[in-house]
Amino acid sequence: MSVCDPVNGMHSLFKGALTEQLFISPPPTGVDAAIDENYLIEVRQTIEDNHHQVAGFILEPVVQNAGGMRFYNPLYLDRIKALCDEFDLLLIFDEIATGFGRTGKMFATDHCNIAPDIMCVGKALTGGYITLAATITNDKVALGISDKGGVFMHGPTFMGNPLACSAANASLSLLATYDLENRIKHIEGKLAESLDRCKSQKHVVDVRCFGAIGVVELDQPINQHQIQPLFVEEGVWIRPFGKLIYLMPPYIIDDNDIETLANAIYNVIKTLSKPNS
Ligand SMILES: *Cc1c(COP(=O)(O)O)cnc(C)c1O
């Protein structure tokens, strides 16, 4: 809870109750955008000033989801790993939203040349059928923990739940039968093609797609209570947040269904820009 987004997350609600963490500004956006050395200088400065009291560096690789559906250059991950090595910090990747193919590779980590020390996975681990999460570590961390007298003695009652694990195994076996990279590339292309015309609409400041993620960003926060019934009228269920309307469809989606979703977004945005009657 304490490491989640300080602005958009729930952090502020628990101020004073949770450990205060250090936050750095998010990386500049654009998967193909050139690396901003000034940004890395800022990151380095924060680490340099605080590394004696910092255990690790946690981030969402390549795509920041709840933090604004921001896509950034994976090369930042290689550079941050080098900083973590230099200052002896553990690097933690939260792949709960990006894992299992969402960004076009099995893990977002696969877009860069390094591996984190700790990786968090959840959500698509079971294809979304049942709740299950896992924390994966490299040997350095695992042996470090067991060296000091055993495993973590804290776990939920239903940890390692056999039904959830079985659902995860089934989902992972299914995923292994996919031509994942091509499948996601296809969804990405179709999302980009069908969301493109939203760009011409009033209030739309950006339309961006990466992997099986499509985002339409508006210039103002969206009133969920106002907009959700409109989506339902269009026959779709879409949950916008902040200024963002986004799609993260299952990989079995076909082109027609992507078009239905994109058309619904287009139609609803068009309604929004009309004066209230
Ligand atoms: C959903 C989500 C979480 C929370 O995962 P839980 O397993 O429900 O605690 C954390 N990080 C990211 C990036 C998420 O998308």
Short mmCIF file of C-alpha atoms and ligand atoms in Angstrom, two decimals:
data_model
loop_
_atom_site.label_atom_id
_atom_site.label_comp_id
_atom_site.label_asym_id
_atom_site.label_seq_id
_atom_site.Cartn_x
_atom_site.Cartn_y
_atom_site.Cartn_z
CA MET A 1 0.00 0.00 0.00
CA SER A 2 2.73 2.45 0.93
CA VAL A 3 4.56 2.13 -2.40
CA CYS A 4 1.55 2.76 -4.62
CA ASP A 5 1.14 5.96 -6.62
CA PRO A 6 1.23 8.95 -4.22
CA VAL A 7 -1.05 11.07 -6.42
CA ASN A 8 -3.52 8.73 -8.10
CA GLY A 9 -3.21 5.84 -5.65
CA MET A 10 -4.66 5.33 -2.20
CA HIS A 11 -1.45 6.41 -0.52
CA SER A 12 -2.77 9.76 0.65
CA LEU A 13 -5.66 8.10 2.54
CA PHE A 14 -3.19 6.25 4.75
CA LYS A 15 -0.78 9.11 5.33
CA GLY A 16 0.70 8.80 8.79
CA ALA A 17 -0.31 5.15 9.18
CA LEU A 18 2.01 3.67 6.58
CA THR A 19 5.77 3.94 6.17
CA GLU A 20 6.60 7.00 4.10
CA GLN A 21 8.43 6.06 0.91
CA LEU A 22 10.54 8.09 -1.48
CA PHE A 23 8.96 8.68 -4.88
CA ILE A 24 10.64 9.83 -8.05
CA SER A 25 8.87 11.44 -10.97
CA PRO A 26 7.64 9.04 -13.66
CA PRO A 27 9.84 8.49 -16.72
CA PRO A 28 9.08 10.57 -19.84
CA THR A 29 6.54 8.80 -22.03
CA GLY A 30 6.95 7.21 -25.43
CA VAL A 31 8.20 3.65 -25.93
CA ASP A 32 10.38 4.84 -28.82
CA ALA A 33 11.17 8.29 -27.40
CA ALA A 34 14.86 9.07 -26.91
CA ILE A 35 16.23 8.57 -23.42
CA ASP A 36 16.16 11.76 -21.39
CA GLU A 37 19.53 11.91 -19.61
CA ASN A 38 18.29 14.71 -17.35
CA TYR A 39 15.62 12.41 -16.01
CA LEU A 40 18.24 9.78 -15.19
CA ILE A 41 20.36 12.41 -13.45
CA GLU A 42 17.36 13.19 -11.24
CA VAL A 43 16.88 9.47 -10.46
CA ARG A 44 20.57 9.09 -9.71
CA GLN A 45 20.53 12.12 -7.41
CA THR A 46 17.61 10.73 -5.37
CA ILE A 47 19.33 7.36 -5.03
CA GLU A 48 22.70 8.93 -4.21
CA ASP A 49 21.13 11.11 -1.50
CA ASN A 50 19.15 8.28 0.10
CA HIS A 51 20.71 4.90 -0.67
CA HIS A 52 21.84 4.26 2.91
CA GLN A 53 18.22 4.07 4.05
CA VAL A 54 16.71 2.50 0.91
CA ALA A 55 16.27 -1.26 0.44
CA GLY A 56 14.95 -1.39 -3.07
CA PHE A 57 13.52 0.30 -6.12
CA ILE A 58 10.01 -0.72 -7.21
CA LEU A 59 8.43 0.17 -10.53
CA GLU A 60 5.97 -1.00 -13.16
CA PRO A 61 8.08 -1.93 -16.21
CA VAL A 62 7.30 -0.21 -19.55
CA VAL A 63 3.64 0.52 -18.73
CA GLN A 64 2.42 2.44 -15.70
CA ASN A 65 -1.19 1.41 -15.45
CA ALA A 66 -3.24 2.98 -12.66
CA GLY A 67 -0.65 5.79 -12.64
CA GLY A 68 -2.02 7.05 -15.96
CA MET A 69 -1.65 4.32 -18.62
CA ARG A 70 1.80 5.72 -19.45
CA PHE A 71 4.09 3.85 -21.85
CA TYR A 72 7.84 4.46 -21.61
CA ASN A 73 11.09 3.36 -23.20
CA PRO A 74 12.32 -0.01 -21.80
CA LEU A 75 15.91 1.28 -21.97
CA TYR A 76 15.17 3.19 -18.75
CA LEU A 77 14.93 -0.20 -17.05
CA ASP A 78 18.45 -1.16 -18.09
CA ARG A 79 19.76 2.16 -16.82
CA ILE A 80 17.87 1.91 -13.51
CA LYS A 81 19.18 -1.63 -13.01
CA ALA A 82 22.72 -0.27 -13.41
CA LEU A 83 22.01 2.36 -10.74
CA CYS A 84 20.55 -0.28 -8.40
CA ASP A 85 23.67 -2.42 -8.85
CA GLU A 86 25.93 0.54 -8.20
CA PHE A 87 24.14 1.45 -4.96
CA ASP A 88 23.28 -2.11 -3.88
CA LEU A 89 19.49 -1.77 -4.09
CA LEU A 90 17.12 -4.58 -4.98
CA LEU A 91 15.16 -3.96 -8.15
CA ILE A 92 11.48 -4.95 -7.96
CA PHE A 93 9.22 -5.12 -11.02
CA ASP A 94 5.48 -5.02 -10.46
CA GLU A 95 4.26 -7.07 -13.43
CA ILE A 96 0.77 -7.60 -12.05
CA ALA A 97 -0.80 -5.66 -14.93
CA THR A 98 1.92 -6.12 -17.58
CA GLY A 99 2.66 -9.82 -17.09
CA PHE A 100 1.58 -12.73 -19.28
CA GLY A 101 1.71 -11.09 -22.67
CA ARG A 102 -0.16 -7.82 -22.20
CA THR A 103 2.66 -5.68 -23.64
CA GLY A 104 3.49 -8.04 -26.50
CA LYS A 105 6.14 -10.07 -24.67
CA MET A 106 5.48 -12.71 -22.03
CA PHE A 107 6.67 -10.17 -19.44
CA ALA A 108 7.38 -6.47 -19.85
CA THR A 109 10.84 -7.34 -18.48
CA ASP A 110 11.47 -9.10 -21.80
CA HIS A 111 11.54 -5.70 -23.56
CA CYS A 112 14.82 -4.91 -21.81
CA ASN A 113 18.10 -6.74 -21.32
CA ILE A 114 18.06 -7.16 -17.57
CA ALA A 115 16.03 -9.07 -14.99
CA PRO A 116 14.72 -7.69 -11.69
CA ASP A 117 15.61 -9.26 -8.32
CA ILE A 118 11.95 -9.57 -7.39
CA MET A 119 8.91 -9.75 -9.64
CA CYS A 120 5.25 -9.48 -8.58
CA VAL A 121 2.64 -11.23 -10.70
CA GLY A 122 -1.11 -11.61 -10.33
CA LYS A 123 -4.20 -10.84 -12.40
CA ALA A 124 -3.60 -12.71 -15.70
CA LEU A 125 -1.76 -15.46 -13.82
CA THR A 126 -5.11 -17.26 -13.69
CA GLY A 127 -6.54 -15.57 -16.78
CA GLY A 128 -8.59 -13.57 -14.30
CA TYR A 129 -10.71 -16.55 -13.28
CA ILE A 130 -9.78 -16.69 -9.63
CA THR A 131 -7.62 -14.68 -7.28
CA LEU A 132 -3.94 -15.66 -7.14
CA ALA A 133 -0.72 -13.73 -6.91
CA ALA A 134 2.93 -14.69 -6.66
CA THR A 135 6.18 -13.01 -5.69
CA ILE A 136 9.13 -14.42 -7.62
CA THR A 137 12.72 -13.81 -6.60
CA ASN A 138 16.17 -14.61 -7.90
CA ASP A 139 18.54 -16.86 -5.92
CA LYS A 140 20.23 -13.92 -4.22
CA VAL A 141 16.95 -12.92 -2.55
CA ALA A 142 15.60 -16.45 -1.97
CA LEU A 143 18.83 -17.70 -0.40
CA GLY A 144 19.11 -14.47 1.57
CA ILE A 145 15.71 -15.10 3.13
CA SER A 146 16.20 -18.81 3.86
CA ASP A 147 19.68 -18.13 5.23
CA LYS A 148 18.16 -16.07 8.07
CA GLY A 149 15.99 -18.85 9.38
CA GLY A 150 13.38 -20.02 6.97
CA VAL A 151 10.64 -18.71 4.76
CA PHE A 152 8.46 -15.64 5.29
CA MET A 153 6.27 -16.54 8.23
CA HIS A 154 3.44 -14.40 6.99
CA GLY A 155 0.88 -15.59 4.52
CA PRO A 156 -2.81 -15.52 3.84
CA THR A 157 -4.94 -18.45 5.01
CA PHE A 158 -5.53 -19.67 1.49
CA MET A 159 -2.00 -19.14 0.24
CA GLY A 160 -1.09 -21.66 -2.45
CA ASN A 161 -4.77 -22.48 -2.86
CA PRO A 162 -4.93 -25.69 -4.94
CA LEU A 163 -7.94 -24.59 -7.00
CA ALA A 164 -6.34 -21.23 -7.81
CA CYS A 165 -3.03 -22.92 -8.67
CA SER A 166 -4.85 -25.37 -10.88
CA ALA A 167 -6.62 -22.51 -12.71
CA ALA A 168 -3.24 -20.79 -13.12
CA ASN A 169 -1.66 -23.95 -14.54
CA ALA A 170 -4.53 -24.35 -16.99
CA SER A 171 -4.34 -20.72 -18.04
CA LEU A 172 -0.56 -20.83 -18.46
CA SER A 173 -0.79 -24.04 -20.50
CA LEU A 174 -3.34 -22.36 -22.74
CA LEU A 175 -1.18 -19.28 -23.12
CA ALA A 176 1.74 -21.51 -24.13
CA THR A 177 -0.28 -22.65 -27.16
CA TYR A 178 -0.59 -19.05 -28.43
CA ASP A 179 1.66 -17.41 -30.97
CA LEU A 180 1.71 -14.70 -28.34
CA GLU A 181 3.86 -11.99 -29.92
CA ASN A 182 1.98 -12.08 -33.23
CA ARG A 183 -1.38 -12.33 -31.53
CA ILE A 184 -0.71 -9.25 -29.38
CA LYS A 185 0.83 -7.37 -32.31
CA HIS A 186 -2.36 -8.01 -34.24
CA ILE A 187 -4.55 -6.73 -31.38
CA GLU A 188 -2.29 -3.68 -31.04
CA GLY A 189 -2.65 -2.87 -34.75
CA LYS A 190 -6.40 -3.33 -34.68
CA LEU A 191 -6.79 -1.20 -31.53
CA ALA A 192 -4.69 1.56 -33.12
CA GLU A 193 -6.62 1.41 -36.38
CA SER A 194 -10.07 1.42 -34.81
CA LEU A 195 -9.38 4.01 -32.08
CA ASP A 196 -7.64 6.38 -34.51
CA ARG A 197 -10.71 8.42 -35.43
CA CYS A 198 -11.22 9.36 -31.77
CA LYS A 199 -8.26 11.73 -32.32
CA SER A 200 -10.48 14.08 -34.29
CA GLN A 201 -12.91 14.47 -31.39
CA LYS A 202 -13.15 17.47 -29.12
CA HIS A 203 -11.60 16.87 -25.67
CA VAL A 204 -9.32 14.06 -26.95
CA VAL A 205 -5.66 14.92 -26.33
CA ASP A 206 -4.07 11.55 -27.09
CA VAL A 207 -4.82 8.11 -28.48
CA ARG A 208 -2.11 5.54 -27.78
CA CYS A 209 -1.78 1.79 -28.05
CA PHE A 210 0.90 -0.60 -26.84
CA GLY A 211 0.49 -4.35 -26.81
CA ALA A 212 -3.09 -5.29 -26.03
CA ILE A 213 -3.73 -1.90 -24.39
CA GLY A 214 -5.60 0.94 -26.06
CA VAL A 215 -5.95 4.34 -24.41
CA VAL A 216 -7.95 7.45 -25.24
CA GLU A 217 -6.93 10.39 -23.06
CA LEU A 218 -9.24 13.36 -22.65
CA ASP A 219 -8.42 16.90 -21.55
CA GLN A 220 -10.60 16.63 -18.44
CA PRO A 221 -11.59 14.02 -15.86
CA ILE A 222 -14.43 11.75 -16.93
CA ASN A 223 -17.62 11.58 -14.89
CA GLN A 224 -17.92 7.80 -14.47
CA HIS A 225 -21.54 7.89 -13.34
CA GLN A 226 -22.46 9.90 -16.41
CA ILE A 227 -20.44 7.92 -18.93
CA GLN A 228 -20.91 4.31 -17.86
CA PRO A 229 -24.64 4.08 -18.71
CA LEU A 230 -23.76 5.45 -22.16
CA PHE A 231 -21.31 2.60 -22.69
CA VAL A 232 -23.93 0.12 -21.53
CA GLU A 233 -26.34 1.57 -24.10
CA GLU A 234 -23.65 0.89 -26.69
CA GLY A 235 -23.59 -2.72 -25.49
CA VAL A 236 -20.14 -2.63 -23.90
CA TRP A 237 -18.69 -2.49 -20.39
CA ILE A 238 -15.80 -0.04 -20.16
CA ARG A 239 -14.53 1.44 -16.92
CA PRO A 240 -12.78 4.78 -17.42
CA PHE A 241 -10.70 6.42 -14.68
CA GLY A 242 -9.42 9.97 -14.38
CA LYS A 243 -9.04 11.40 -17.89
CA LEU A 244 -8.60 7.95 -19.40
CA ILE A 245 -10.83 5.59 -21.33
CA TYR A 246 -8.89 2.40 -21.88
CA LEU A 247 -9.24 -1.09 -23.30
CA MET A 248 -7.34 -4.16 -22.07
CA PRO A 249 -9.22 -6.92 -23.89
CA PRO A 250 -8.69 -10.67 -23.48
CA TYR A 251 -6.40 -12.12 -26.16
CA ILE A 252 -9.23 -14.18 -27.67
CA ILE A 253 -10.94 -11.00 -28.82
CA ASP A 254 -11.66 -10.84 -32.55
CA ASP A 255 -11.50 -7.84 -34.87
CA ASN A 256 -15.25 -7.27 -34.81
CA ASP A 257 -15.34 -7.04 -31.04
CA ILE A 258 -12.41 -4.60 -31.02
CA GLU A 259 -14.33 -2.45 -33.50
CA THR A 260 -17.46 -2.64 -31.34
CA LEU A 261 -15.49 -1.40 -28.33
CA ALA A 262 -13.72 1.35 -30.30
CA ASN A 263 -16.96 2.50 -31.94
CA ALA A 264 -18.62 2.67 -28.52
CA ILE A 265 -15.80 4.92 -27.27
CA TYR A 266 -16.07 7.11 -30.38
CA ASN A 267 -19.85 7.44 -30.06
CA VAL A 268 -19.76 8.19 -26.35
CA ILE A 269 -17.02 10.82 -26.73
CA LYS A 270 -19.06 12.44 -29.49
CA THR A 271 -22.04 12.69 -27.13
CA LEU A 272 -19.83 14.26 -24.46
CA SER A 273 -18.76 17.10 -26.70
CA LYS A 274 -22.35 18.08 -27.43
CA PRO A 275 -23.86 20.72 -25.16
CA ASN A 276 -26.13 19.32 -22.44
CA SER A 277 -29.75 19.31 -23.48
C1 LIG B 1 -3.91 -4.82 -9.68
C2 LIG B 1 -2.53 -4.35 -9.42
C3 LIG B 1 -1.94 -4.48 -8.15
C4 LIG B 1 -2.67 -5.09 -6.97
O1 LIG B 1 -2.56 -6.46 -7.03
P1 LIG B 1 -3.19 -7.39 -5.88
O2 LIG B 1 -2.72 -8.77 -6.20
O3 LIG B 1 -4.67 -7.22 -5.97
O4 LIG B 1 -2.65 -6.86 -4.60
C5 LIG B 1 -0.64 -4.06 -7.98
N1 LIG B 1 0.05 -3.53 -9.00
C6 LIG B 1 -0.46 -3.41 -10.23
C7 LIG B 1 0.39 -2.85 -11.33
C8 LIG B 1 -1.77 -3.80 -10.49
O5 LIG B 1 -2.29 -3.64 -11.71
#
